[in-house]
mmCIF file of C-alpha atoms in Angstrom:
data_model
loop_
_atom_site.group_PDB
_atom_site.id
_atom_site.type_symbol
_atom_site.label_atom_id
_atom_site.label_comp_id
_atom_site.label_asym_id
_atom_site.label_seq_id
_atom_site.Cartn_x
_atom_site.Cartn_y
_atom_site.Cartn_z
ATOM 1 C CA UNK K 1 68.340 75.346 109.866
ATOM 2 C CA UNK K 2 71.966 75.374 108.332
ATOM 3 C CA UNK K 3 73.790 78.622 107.860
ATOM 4 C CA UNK K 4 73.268 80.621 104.519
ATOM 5 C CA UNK K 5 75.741 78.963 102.115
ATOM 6 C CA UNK K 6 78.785 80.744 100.240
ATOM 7 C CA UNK K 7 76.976 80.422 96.920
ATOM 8 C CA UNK K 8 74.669 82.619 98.165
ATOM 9 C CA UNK K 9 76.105 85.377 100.173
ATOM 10 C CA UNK K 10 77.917 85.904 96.951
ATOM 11 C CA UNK K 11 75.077 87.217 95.177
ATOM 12 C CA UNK K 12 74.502 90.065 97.731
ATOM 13 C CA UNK K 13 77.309 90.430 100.016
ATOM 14 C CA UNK K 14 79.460 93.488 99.775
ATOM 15 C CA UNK K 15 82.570 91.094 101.023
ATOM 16 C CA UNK K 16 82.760 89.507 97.527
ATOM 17 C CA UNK K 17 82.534 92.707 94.733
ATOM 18 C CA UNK K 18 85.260 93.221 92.588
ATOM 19 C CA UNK K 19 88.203 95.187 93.877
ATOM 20 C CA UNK K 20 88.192 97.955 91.346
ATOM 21 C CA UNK K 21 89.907 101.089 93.339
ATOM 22 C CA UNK K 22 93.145 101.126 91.769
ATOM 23 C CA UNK K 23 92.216 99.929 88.480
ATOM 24 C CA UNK K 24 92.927 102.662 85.067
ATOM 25 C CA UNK K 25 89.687 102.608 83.925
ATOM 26 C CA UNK K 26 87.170 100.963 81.267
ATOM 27 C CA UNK K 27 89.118 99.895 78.292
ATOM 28 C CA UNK K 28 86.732 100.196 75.618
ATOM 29 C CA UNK K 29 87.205 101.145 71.751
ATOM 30 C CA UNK K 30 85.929 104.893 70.867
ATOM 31 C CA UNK K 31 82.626 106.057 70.963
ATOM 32 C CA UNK K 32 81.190 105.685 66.948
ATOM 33 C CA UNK K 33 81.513 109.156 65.587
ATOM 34 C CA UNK K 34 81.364 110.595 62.016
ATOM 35 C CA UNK K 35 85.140 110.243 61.571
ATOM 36 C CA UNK K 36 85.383 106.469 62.128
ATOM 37 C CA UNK K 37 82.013 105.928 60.008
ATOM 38 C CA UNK K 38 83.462 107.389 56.816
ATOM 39 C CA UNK K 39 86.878 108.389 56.626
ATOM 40 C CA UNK K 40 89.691 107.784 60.010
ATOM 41 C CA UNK K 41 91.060 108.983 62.946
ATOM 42 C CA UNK K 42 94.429 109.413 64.370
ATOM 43 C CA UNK K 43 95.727 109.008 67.755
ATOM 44 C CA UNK K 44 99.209 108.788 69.532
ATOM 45 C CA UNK K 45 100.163 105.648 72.423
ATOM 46 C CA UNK K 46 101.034 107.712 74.921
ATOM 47 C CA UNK K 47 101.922 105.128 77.258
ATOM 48 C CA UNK K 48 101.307 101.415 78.120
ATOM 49 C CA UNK K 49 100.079 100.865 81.562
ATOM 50 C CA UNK K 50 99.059 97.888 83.318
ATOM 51 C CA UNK K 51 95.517 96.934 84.448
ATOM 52 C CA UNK K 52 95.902 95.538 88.609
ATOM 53 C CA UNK K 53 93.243 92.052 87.811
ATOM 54 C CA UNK K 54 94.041 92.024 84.348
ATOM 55 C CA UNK K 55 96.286 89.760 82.539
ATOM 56 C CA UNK K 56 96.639 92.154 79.401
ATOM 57 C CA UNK K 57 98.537 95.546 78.817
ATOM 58 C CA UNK K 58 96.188 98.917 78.749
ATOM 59 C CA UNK K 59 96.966 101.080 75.725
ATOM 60 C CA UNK K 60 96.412 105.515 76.672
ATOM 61 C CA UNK K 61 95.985 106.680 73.641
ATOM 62 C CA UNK K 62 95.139 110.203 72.363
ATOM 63 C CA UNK K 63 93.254 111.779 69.722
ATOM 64 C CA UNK K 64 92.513 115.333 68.833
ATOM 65 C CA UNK K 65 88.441 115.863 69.590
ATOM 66 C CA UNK K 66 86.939 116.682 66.169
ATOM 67 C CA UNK K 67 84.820 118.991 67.862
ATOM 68 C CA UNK K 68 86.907 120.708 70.397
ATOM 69 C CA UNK K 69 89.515 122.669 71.136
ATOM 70 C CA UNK K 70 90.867 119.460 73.470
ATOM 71 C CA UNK K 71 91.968 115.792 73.691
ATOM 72 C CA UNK K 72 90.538 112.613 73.910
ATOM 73 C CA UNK K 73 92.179 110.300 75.985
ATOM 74 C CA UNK K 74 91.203 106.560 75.598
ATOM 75 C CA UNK K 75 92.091 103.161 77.231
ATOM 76 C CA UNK K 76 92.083 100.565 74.734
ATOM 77 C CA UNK K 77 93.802 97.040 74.874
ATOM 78 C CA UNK K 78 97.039 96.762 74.032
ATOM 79 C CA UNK K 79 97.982 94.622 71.303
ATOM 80 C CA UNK K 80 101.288 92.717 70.581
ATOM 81 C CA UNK K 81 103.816 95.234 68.765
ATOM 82 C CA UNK K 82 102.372 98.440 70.188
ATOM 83 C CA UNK K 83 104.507 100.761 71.218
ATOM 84 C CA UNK K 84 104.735 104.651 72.884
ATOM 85 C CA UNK K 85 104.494 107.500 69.876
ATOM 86 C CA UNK K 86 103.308 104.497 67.756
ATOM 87 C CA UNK K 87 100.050 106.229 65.668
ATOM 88 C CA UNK K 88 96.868 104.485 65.629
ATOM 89 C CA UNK K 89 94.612 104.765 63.052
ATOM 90 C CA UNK K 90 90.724 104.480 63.811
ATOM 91 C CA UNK K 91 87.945 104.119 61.194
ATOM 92 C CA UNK K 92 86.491 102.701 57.451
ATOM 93 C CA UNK K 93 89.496 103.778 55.877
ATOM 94 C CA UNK K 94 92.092 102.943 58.118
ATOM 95 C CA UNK K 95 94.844 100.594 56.930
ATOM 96 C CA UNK K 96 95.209 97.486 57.764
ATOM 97 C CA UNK K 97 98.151 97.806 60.347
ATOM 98 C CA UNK K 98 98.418 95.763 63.919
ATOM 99 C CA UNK K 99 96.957 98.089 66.775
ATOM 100 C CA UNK K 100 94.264 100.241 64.178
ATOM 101 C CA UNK K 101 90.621 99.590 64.809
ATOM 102 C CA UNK K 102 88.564 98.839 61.481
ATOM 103 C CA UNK K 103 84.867 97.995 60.693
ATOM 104 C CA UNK K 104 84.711 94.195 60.221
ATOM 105 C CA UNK K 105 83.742 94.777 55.980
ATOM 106 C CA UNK K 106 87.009 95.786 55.613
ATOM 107 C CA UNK K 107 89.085 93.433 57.303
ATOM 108 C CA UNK K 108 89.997 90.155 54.753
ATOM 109 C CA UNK K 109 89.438 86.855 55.156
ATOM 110 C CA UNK K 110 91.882 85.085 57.301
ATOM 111 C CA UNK K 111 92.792 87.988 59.038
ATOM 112 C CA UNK K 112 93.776 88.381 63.173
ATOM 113 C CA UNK K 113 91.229 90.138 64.803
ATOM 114 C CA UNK K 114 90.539 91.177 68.585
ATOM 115 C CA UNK K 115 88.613 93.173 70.707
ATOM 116 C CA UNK K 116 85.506 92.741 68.619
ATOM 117 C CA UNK K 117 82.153 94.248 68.839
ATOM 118 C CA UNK K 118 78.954 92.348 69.302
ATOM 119 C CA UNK K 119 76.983 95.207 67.628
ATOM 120 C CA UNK K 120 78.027 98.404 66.186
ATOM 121 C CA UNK K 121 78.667 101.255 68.703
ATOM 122 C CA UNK K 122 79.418 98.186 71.919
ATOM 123 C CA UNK K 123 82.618 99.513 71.942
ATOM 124 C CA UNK K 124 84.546 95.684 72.381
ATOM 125 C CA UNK K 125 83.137 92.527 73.266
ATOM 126 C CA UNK K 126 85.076 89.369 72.464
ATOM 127 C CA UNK K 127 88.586 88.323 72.237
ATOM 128 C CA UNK K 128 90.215 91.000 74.998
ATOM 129 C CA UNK K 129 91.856 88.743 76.709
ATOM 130 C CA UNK K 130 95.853 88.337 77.386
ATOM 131 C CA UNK K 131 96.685 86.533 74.116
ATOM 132 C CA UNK K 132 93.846 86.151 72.717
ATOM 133 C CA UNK K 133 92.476 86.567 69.120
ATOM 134 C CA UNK K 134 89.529 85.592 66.828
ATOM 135 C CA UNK K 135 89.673 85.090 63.218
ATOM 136 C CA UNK K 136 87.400 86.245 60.073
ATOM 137 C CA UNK K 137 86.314 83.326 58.702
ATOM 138 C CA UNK K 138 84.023 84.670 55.941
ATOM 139 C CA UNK K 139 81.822 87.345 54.716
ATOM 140 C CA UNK K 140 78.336 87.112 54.144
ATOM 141 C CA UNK K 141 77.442 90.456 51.984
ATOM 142 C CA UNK K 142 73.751 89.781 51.295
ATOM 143 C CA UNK K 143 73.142 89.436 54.564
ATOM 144 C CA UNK K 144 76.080 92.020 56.296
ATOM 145 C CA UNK K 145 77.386 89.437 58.633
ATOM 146 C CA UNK K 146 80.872 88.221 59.694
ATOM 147 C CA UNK K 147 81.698 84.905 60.697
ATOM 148 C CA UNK K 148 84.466 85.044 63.605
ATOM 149 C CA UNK K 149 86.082 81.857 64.870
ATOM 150 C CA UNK K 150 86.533 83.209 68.745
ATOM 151 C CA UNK K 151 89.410 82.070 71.401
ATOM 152 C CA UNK K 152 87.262 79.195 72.781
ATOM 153 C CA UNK K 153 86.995 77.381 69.123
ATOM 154 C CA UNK K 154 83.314 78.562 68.893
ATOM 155 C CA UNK K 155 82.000 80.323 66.142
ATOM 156 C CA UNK K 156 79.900 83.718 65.737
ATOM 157 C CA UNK K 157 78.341 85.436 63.698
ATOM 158 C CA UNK K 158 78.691 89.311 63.773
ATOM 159 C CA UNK K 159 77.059 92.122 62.006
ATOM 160 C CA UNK K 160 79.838 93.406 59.423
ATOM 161 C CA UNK K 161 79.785 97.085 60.478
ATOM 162 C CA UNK K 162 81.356 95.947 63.822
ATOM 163 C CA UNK K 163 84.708 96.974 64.956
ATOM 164 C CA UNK K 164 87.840 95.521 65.805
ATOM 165 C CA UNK K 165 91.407 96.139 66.523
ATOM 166 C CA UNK K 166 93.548 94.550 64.291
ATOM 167 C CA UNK K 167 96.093 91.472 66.051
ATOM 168 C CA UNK K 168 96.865 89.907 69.084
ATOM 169 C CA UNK K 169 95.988 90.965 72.691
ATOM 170 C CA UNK K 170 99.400 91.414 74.439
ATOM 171 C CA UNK K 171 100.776 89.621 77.732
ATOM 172 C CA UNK K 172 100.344 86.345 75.621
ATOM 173 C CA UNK K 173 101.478 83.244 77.470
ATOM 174 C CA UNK K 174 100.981 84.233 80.882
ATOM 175 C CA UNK K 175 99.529 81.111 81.940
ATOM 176 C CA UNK K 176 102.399 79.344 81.126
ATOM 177 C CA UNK K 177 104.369 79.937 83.688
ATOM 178 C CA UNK K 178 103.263 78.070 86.964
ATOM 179 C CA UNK K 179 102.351 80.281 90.353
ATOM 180 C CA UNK K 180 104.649 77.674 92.275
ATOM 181 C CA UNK K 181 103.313 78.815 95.332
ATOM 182 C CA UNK K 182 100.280 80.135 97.450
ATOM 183 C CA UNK K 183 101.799 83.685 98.153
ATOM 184 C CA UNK K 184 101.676 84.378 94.486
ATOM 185 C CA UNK K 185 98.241 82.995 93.782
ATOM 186 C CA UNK K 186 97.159 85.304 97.115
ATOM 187 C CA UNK K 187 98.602 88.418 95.236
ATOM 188 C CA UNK K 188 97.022 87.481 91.925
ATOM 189 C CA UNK K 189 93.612 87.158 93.321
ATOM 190 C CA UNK K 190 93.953 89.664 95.756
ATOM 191 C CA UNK K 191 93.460 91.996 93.027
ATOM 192 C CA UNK K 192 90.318 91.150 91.073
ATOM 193 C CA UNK K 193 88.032 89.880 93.712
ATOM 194 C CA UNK K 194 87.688 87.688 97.066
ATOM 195 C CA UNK K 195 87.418 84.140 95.318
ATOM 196 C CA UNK K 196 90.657 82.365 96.592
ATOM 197 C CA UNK K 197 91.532 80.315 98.319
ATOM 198 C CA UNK K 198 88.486 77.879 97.555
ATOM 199 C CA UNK K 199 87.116 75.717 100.106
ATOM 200 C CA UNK K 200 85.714 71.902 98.724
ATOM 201 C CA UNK K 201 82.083 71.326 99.695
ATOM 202 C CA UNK K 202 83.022 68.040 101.014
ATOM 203 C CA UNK K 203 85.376 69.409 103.465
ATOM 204 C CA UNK K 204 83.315 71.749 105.054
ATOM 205 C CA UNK K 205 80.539 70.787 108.242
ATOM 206 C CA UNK K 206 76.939 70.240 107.344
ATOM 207 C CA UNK K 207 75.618 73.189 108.460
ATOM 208 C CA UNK K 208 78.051 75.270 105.848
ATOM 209 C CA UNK K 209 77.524 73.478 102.688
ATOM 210 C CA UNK K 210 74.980 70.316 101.306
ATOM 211 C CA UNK K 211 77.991 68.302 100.838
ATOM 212 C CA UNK K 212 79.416 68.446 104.142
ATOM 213 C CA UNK K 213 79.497 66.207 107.105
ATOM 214 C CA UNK K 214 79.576 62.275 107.076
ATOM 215 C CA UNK K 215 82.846 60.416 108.595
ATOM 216 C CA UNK K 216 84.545 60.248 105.326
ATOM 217 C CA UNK K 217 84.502 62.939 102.628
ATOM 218 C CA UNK K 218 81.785 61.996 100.389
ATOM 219 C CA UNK K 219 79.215 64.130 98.848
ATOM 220 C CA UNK K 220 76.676 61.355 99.685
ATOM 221 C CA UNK K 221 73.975 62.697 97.348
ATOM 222 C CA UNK K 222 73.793 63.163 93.602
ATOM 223 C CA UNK K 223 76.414 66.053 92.718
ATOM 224 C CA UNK K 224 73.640 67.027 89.959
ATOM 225 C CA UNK K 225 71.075 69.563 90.924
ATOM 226 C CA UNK K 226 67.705 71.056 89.914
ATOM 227 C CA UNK K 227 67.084 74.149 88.310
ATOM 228 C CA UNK K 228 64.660 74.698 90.304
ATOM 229 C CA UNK K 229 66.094 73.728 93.400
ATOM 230 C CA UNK K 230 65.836 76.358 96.594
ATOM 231 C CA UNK K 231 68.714 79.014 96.669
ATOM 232 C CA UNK K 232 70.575 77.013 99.450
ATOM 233 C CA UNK K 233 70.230 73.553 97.856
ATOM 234 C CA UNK K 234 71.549 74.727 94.695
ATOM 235 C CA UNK K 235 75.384 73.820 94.648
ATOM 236 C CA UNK K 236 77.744 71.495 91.967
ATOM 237 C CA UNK K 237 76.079 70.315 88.620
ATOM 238 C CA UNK K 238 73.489 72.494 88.531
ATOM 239 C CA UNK K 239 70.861 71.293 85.415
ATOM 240 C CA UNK K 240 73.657 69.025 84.237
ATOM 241 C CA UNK K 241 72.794 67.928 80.648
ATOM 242 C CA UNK K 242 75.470 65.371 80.965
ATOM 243 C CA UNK K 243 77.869 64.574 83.789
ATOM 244 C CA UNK K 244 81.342 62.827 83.411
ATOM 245 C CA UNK K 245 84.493 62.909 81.632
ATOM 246 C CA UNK K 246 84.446 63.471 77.793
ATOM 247 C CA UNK K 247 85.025 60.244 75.907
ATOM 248 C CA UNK K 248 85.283 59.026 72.271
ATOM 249 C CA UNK K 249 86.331 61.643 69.665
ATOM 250 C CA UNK K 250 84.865 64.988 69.298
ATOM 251 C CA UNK K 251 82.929 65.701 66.147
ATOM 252 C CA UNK K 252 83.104 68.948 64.648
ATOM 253 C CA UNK K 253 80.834 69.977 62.943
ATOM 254 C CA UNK K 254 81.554 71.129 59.140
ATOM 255 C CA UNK K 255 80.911 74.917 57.726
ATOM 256 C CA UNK K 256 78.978 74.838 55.124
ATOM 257 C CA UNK K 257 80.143 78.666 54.119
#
């Protein structure tokens, strides 16, 4: 009997959960109030604070509680342009200004988008990312959907009374730069979770991984696996539909809105 693989002890091991201790907090949109559903709310950046495991710029940012004699403080994502004392305007009526947060009906056409909802009231969903956007696409009134192009080319459809912040995500173009060395890469993963450095299967001994072993490094089986194959079995392709590099030109499909 072989040793419980890595694949495994991930799901259940206490050695691989996020490293969340110093982080600021959830960055999520405001809760859907009154103010947001029919008229706006404003609030004041405060500061811009970074996120240890995140790529992207944390916006605090306050607003007077509607209710209370008190403050709301909220993390939401920065986005490019935003600034301390810059005011942020939440809600229907907002304007259409980089950094507000606006129901998805009354955001154009064409228009930069991020930090979108899936469903009114999820507080952010897609596109929070450092850099990244999503664009409106078109407007479906009959039936009260969106449709969002999204970072990874895809495309969504939304309901229209979702939210999102108007813009780009800051800390854009991070990836560009190289991390030259492994002292950097140890620092940058050192912060999210334990998943560096990454061991191949092939190079590992039989009793730590299917692939292992032989007197050459050779996976030695098919790299494709079952979906139903046992827990400690199931490692590289797993249900591949298609296995290989991607050949021949890609066709895209046409919108037909």
């Amino acid at each position: 009997m072989g040793k419980i693989v890595q694949a495994q002890r991930k799901g259940k091991s206490t050695i691989f959960k996020a490293h969340v201790r110093d982080r600021k907090g959830a960055v999520k949109l405001r809760a859907l109030d009154y103010a947001e559903r029919h008229g706006y709310i404003r609030g004041v950046v405060k500061e811009i604070l970074h996120d240890p495991g995140r790529g992207a710029p944390v916006a605090k940012v306050q607003f007077l509680n509607a209710y209370k004699y008190k403050r709301d403080t909220e993390l939401l994502i920065a986005t490019e342009g935003m600034y301390t004392g810059q005011f942020v305007y939440c809600g229907k009526k907002a304007d259409l200004v980089v950094g507000n947060c606006l129901p998805l009906n009354q955001v154009p056409e064409g228009t930069i988008v991020c930090n979108i909802e899936a469903r009114q009231g999820d507080r952010g969903a897609f596109a929070r990312g450092s850099g990244c956007f999503a664009v409106v696409i078109t407007h479906d009134e009959d039936k009260g959907t969106t449709r969002l192009r999204l970072p990874s080319g895809g495309k969504k459809t939304v309901p229209n009374t979702a939210r999102a912040q108007i813009g780009i995500v800051a800390g854009g173009g991070r990836t560009d730069k190289p991390l030259l060395k492994a002292g950097r890469a140890y620092h940058k993963y050192r912060v999210k979770r334990n998943c560096w450095p990454k061991i191949r299967g092939v190079a590992k001994n039989p009793v730590e991984h299917p692939f292992g072993g032989g007197n050459h490094q050779h996976i030695g089986k098919p790299s494709t696996v079952s979906r139903e194959a046992p827990a400690g079995r199931k490692v590289g392709l797993i249900a591949a539909r298609r296995t290989g590099r991607l050949r021949g030109e890609k066709k895209v499909a046409q919108d037909k809105d």
